[in-house]
Coordinates of C-alpha atoms in Angstrom, one line a residue:
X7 CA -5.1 -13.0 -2.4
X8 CA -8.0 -14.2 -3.5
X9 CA -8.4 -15.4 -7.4
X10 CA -10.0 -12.4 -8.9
X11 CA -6.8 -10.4 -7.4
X12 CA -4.7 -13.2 -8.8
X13 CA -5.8 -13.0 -12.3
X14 CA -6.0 -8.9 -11.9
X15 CA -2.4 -9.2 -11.7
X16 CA -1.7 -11.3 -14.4
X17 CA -3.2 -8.4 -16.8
X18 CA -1.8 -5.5 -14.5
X19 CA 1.5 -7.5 -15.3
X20 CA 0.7 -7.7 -18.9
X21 CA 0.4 -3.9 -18.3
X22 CA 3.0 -2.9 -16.8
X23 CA 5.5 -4.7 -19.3
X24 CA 3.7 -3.4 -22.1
X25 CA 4.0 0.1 -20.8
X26 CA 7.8 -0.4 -19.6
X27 CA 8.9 -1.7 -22.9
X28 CA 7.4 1.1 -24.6
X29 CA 8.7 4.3 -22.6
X30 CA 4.7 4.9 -21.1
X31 CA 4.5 6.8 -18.2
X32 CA 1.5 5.2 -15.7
X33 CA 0.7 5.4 -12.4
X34 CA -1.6 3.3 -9.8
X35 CA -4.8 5.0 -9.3
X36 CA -7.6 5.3 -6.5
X37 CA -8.6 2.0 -4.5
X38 CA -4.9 0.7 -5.9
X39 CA -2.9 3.4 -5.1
X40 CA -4.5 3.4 -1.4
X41 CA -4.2 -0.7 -2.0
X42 CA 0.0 -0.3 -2.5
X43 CA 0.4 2.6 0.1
X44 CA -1.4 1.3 3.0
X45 CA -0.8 -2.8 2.5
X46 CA 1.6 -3.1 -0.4
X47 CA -0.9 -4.7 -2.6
X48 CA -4.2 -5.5 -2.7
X49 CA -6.8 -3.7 0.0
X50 CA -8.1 -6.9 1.0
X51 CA -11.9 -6.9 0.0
X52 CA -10.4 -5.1 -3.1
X53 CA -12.0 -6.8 -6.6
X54 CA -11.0 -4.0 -9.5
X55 CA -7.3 -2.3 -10.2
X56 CA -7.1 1.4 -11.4
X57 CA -4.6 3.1 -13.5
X58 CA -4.0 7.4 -15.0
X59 CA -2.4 7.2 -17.9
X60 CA -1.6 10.9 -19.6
X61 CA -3.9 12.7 -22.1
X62 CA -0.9 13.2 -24.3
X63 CA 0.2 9.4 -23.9
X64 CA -3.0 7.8 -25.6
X65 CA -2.2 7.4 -29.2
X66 CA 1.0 5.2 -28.3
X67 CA -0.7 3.1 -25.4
X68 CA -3.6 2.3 -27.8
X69 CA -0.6 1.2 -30.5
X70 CA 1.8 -0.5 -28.0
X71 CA -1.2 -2.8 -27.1
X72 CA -2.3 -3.3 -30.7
X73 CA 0.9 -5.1 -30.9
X74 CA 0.4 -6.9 -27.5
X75 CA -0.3 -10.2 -27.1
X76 CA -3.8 -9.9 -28.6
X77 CA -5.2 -13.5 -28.4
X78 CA -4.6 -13.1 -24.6
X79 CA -6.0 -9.9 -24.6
X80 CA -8.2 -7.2 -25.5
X81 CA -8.5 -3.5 -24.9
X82 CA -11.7 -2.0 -25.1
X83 CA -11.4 1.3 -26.4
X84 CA -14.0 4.5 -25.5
X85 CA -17.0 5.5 -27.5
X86 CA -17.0 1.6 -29.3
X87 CA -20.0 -0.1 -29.7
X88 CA -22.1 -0.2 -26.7
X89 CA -19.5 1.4 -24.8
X90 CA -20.0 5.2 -24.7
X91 CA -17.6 5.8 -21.9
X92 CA -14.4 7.7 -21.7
X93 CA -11.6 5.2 -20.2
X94 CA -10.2 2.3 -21.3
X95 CA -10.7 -1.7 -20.0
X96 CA -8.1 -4.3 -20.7
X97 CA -9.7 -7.6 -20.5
X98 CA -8.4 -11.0 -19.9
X99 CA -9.9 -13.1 -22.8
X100 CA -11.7 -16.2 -22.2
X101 CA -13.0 -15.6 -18.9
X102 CA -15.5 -14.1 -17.2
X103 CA -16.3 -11.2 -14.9
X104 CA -19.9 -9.5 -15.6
X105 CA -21.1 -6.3 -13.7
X106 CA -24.3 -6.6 -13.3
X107 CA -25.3 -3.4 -15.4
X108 CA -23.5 -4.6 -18.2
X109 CA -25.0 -8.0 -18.5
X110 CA -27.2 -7.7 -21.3
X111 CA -24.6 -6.2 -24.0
X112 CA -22.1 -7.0 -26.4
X113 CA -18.8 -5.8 -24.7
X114 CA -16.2 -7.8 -24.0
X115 CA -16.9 -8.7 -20.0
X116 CA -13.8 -10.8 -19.4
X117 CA -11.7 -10.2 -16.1
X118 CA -10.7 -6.5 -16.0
X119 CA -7.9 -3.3 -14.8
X120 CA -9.5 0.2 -15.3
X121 CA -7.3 2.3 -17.6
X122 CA -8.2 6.2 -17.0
X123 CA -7.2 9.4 -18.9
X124 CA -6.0 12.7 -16.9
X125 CA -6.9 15.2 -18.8
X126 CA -6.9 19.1 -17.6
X127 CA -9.7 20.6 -15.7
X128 CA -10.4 24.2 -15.2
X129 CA -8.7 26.8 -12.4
X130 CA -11.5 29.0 -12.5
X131 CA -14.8 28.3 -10.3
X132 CA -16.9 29.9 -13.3
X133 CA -15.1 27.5 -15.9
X134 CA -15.4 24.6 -13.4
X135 CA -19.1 25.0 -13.3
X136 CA -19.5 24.9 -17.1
X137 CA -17.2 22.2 -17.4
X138 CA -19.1 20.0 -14.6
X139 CA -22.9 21.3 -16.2
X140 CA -21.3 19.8 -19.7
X141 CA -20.3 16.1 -17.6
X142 CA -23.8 16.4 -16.2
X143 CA -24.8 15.9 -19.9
X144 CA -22.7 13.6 -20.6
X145 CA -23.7 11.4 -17.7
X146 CA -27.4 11.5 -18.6
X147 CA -26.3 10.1 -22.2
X148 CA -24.5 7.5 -20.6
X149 CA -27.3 6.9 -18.3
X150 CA -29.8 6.0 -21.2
X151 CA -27.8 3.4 -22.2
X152 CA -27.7 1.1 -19.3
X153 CA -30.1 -1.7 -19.5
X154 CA -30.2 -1.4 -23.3
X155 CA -27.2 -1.4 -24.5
X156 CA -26.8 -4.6 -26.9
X157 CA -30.7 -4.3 -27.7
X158 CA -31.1 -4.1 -31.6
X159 CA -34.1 -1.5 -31.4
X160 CA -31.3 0.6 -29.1
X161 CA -28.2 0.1 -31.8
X162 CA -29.3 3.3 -33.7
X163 CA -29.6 5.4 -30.4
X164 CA -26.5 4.4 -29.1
X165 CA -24.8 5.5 -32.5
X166 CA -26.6 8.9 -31.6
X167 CA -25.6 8.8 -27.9
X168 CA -22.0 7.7 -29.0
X169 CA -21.7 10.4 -31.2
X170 CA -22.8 13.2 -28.7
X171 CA -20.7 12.3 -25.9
X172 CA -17.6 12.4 -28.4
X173 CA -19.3 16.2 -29.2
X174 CA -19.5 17.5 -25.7
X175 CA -16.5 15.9 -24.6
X176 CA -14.3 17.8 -27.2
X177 CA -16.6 21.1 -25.7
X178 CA -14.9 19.9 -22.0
X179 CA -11.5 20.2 -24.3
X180 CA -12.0 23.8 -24.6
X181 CA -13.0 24.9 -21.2
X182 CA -9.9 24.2 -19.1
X183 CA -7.5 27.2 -18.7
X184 CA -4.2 26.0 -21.1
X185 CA -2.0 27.0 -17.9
X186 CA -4.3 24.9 -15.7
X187 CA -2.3 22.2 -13.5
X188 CA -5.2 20.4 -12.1
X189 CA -6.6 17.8 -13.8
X190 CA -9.7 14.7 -13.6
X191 CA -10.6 11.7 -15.5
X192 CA -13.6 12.1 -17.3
X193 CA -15.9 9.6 -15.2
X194 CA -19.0 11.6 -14.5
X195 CA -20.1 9.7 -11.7
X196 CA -16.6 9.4 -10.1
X197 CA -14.0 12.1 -10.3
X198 CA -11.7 13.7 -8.1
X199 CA -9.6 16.5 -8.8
X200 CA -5.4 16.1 -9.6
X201 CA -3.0 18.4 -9.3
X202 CA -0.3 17.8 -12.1
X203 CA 2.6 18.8 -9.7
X204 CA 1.8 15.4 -7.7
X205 CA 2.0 13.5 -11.2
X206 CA 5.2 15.2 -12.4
X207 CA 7.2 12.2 -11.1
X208 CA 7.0 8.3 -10.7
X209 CA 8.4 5.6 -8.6
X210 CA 7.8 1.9 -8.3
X211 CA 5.9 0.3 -5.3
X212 CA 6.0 -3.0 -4.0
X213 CA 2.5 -4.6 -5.1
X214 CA 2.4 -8.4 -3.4
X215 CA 5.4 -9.7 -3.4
X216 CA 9.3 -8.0 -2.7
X217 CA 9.7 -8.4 -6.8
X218 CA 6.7 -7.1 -8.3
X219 CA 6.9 -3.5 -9.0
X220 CA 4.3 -0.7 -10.0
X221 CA 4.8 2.9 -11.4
X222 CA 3.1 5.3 -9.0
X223 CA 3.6 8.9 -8.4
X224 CA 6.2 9.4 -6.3
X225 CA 4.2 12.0 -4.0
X226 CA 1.4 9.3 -4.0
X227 CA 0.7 10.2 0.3
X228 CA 0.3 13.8 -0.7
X229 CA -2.1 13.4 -3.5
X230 CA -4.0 10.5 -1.3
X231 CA -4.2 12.8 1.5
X232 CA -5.3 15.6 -0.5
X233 CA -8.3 13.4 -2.1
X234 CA -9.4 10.7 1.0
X235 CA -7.5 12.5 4.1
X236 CA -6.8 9.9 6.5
X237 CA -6.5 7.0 3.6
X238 CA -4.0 4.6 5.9
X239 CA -6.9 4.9 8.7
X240 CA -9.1 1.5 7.6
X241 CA -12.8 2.1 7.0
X242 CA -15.5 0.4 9.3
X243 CA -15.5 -3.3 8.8
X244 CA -19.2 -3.0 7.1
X245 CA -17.6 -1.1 4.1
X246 CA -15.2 -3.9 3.6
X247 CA -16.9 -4.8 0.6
X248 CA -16.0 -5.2 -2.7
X249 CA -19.0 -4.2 -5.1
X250 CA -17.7 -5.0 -8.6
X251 CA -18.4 -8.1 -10.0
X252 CA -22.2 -9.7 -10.6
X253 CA -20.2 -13.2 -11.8
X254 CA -16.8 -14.4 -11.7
X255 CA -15.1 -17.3 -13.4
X256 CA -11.4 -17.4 -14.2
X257 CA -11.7 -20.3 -16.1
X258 CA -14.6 -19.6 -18.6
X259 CA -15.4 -17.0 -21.5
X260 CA -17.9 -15.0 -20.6
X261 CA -19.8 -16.1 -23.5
X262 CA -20.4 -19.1 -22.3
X263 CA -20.9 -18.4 -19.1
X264 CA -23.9 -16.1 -20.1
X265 CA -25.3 -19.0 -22.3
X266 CA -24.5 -21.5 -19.5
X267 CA -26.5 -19.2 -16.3
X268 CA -28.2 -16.1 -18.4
X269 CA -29.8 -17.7 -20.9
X270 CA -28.1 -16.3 -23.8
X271 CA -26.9 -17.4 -26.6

């Protein structure tokens, strides 16, 4: 492991107790879930963790971390300031790990897990084209706010952009079919269709080491297969990458790291 994986685990650990203790339902997700299939841990190049978390789970995760350990942590919530995305980051406080996008705001941009909502998505190829038009929309908000978030000429418009995407993302609400078992996260640029009956039960992997456990669905190959076929076959060495990360440093808050290397204050 390398020590952006180490200190990933030492919030997904955070996580996972937090989640146990409180009777929340999770699962390993994407690049994680291939991660603990196909190595029983980390893929390698690896420098992000993912996790679902149920529609209908949200209120109590958002209050069983309230009452986390909150001076170690932070959870950065969707649609707050210069955030106008729809998932969830929990941060490792005082340190730093800035993508590159992100650089000039105000978010929090300690070390990182991904936290996604599964909420439905539509049966019908009619409703799934209205539902994926309304994401377009929200994606082209979301779009004018990179590179200006944290700008005070932009605080206004990102009120305005905050507000809409909370507006069309209640319209996605009402689209879906109220029988339909399938299911996405509400990424626009990075979504991939669930079906429910793969995330009707959970099991724990082995993540690293024999005593470190994970909640993942317990069909995890089937729902793998179904989005990234062959997931155990390795991909060509040149897409060994990891992307994720413009600056790392597990041993100092972001803050002054930017004031340190960015220039800011």
């Amino acid at each position: 492991m390398n020590d952006v994986q180490k200190g990933l685990l030492v919030i997904m650990d955070h996580f996972d107790k937090t989640m146990r203790e409180n009777g929340i339902p999770y699962s390993l997700a994407y690049g994680t879930a291939i991660g603990a299939a196909r190595h029983r841990g980390f893929v390698p190049w690896d420098d992000d963790m993912d996790v679902f978390i149920y529609k209908e789970d949200v209120e109590r995760f958002e209050k069983a971390f309230e009452k986390s350990d909150n001076d170690k942590f932070f959870l950065q919530k969707p649609l707050s300031i210069d955030w106008p995305y729809l998932f969830y980051k929990i941060r490792l406080n005082n340190t730093t790990a800035i993508e590159k996008k992100y650089i000039n705001t105000r978010i929090h941009q300690g070390l990182f897990i991904d936290v996604f909502v599964l909420e439905k998505y539509p049966t019908s190829k009619i409703r799934r084209k209205m539902f994926n038009f309304v994401m377009l929309g929200i994606r082209a908000l979301q779009t004018v706010c990179d590179g200006r978030m944290g700008k005070k000429w932009f605080n206004p418009i990102q009120k305005i952009i905050n507000s809409s995407v909370k507006v069309l993302n209640s319209i996605l609400n009402l689209i879906p079919e109220k029988n339909s078992k399938y299911a996405s996260i509400r990424l626009p640029w990075y979504w991939k269709i669930i079906d429910m009956d793969y995330m009707t039960d959970l099991t724990d992997i082995e993540f690293e080491t024999s005593d470190r456990k994970y909640m993942i669905v317990s069909n995890y190959d089937t729902m793998l297969r179904a989005n990234y076929g062959d997931y155990m076959q390795l991909p060509p060495e040149n897409e060994r990458v990891g992307g994720h990360l413009y600056a790392f440093d597990m041993n100092m808050d972001y803050k002054k790291w930017l004031a340190k290397n960015y220039n800011r204050k």
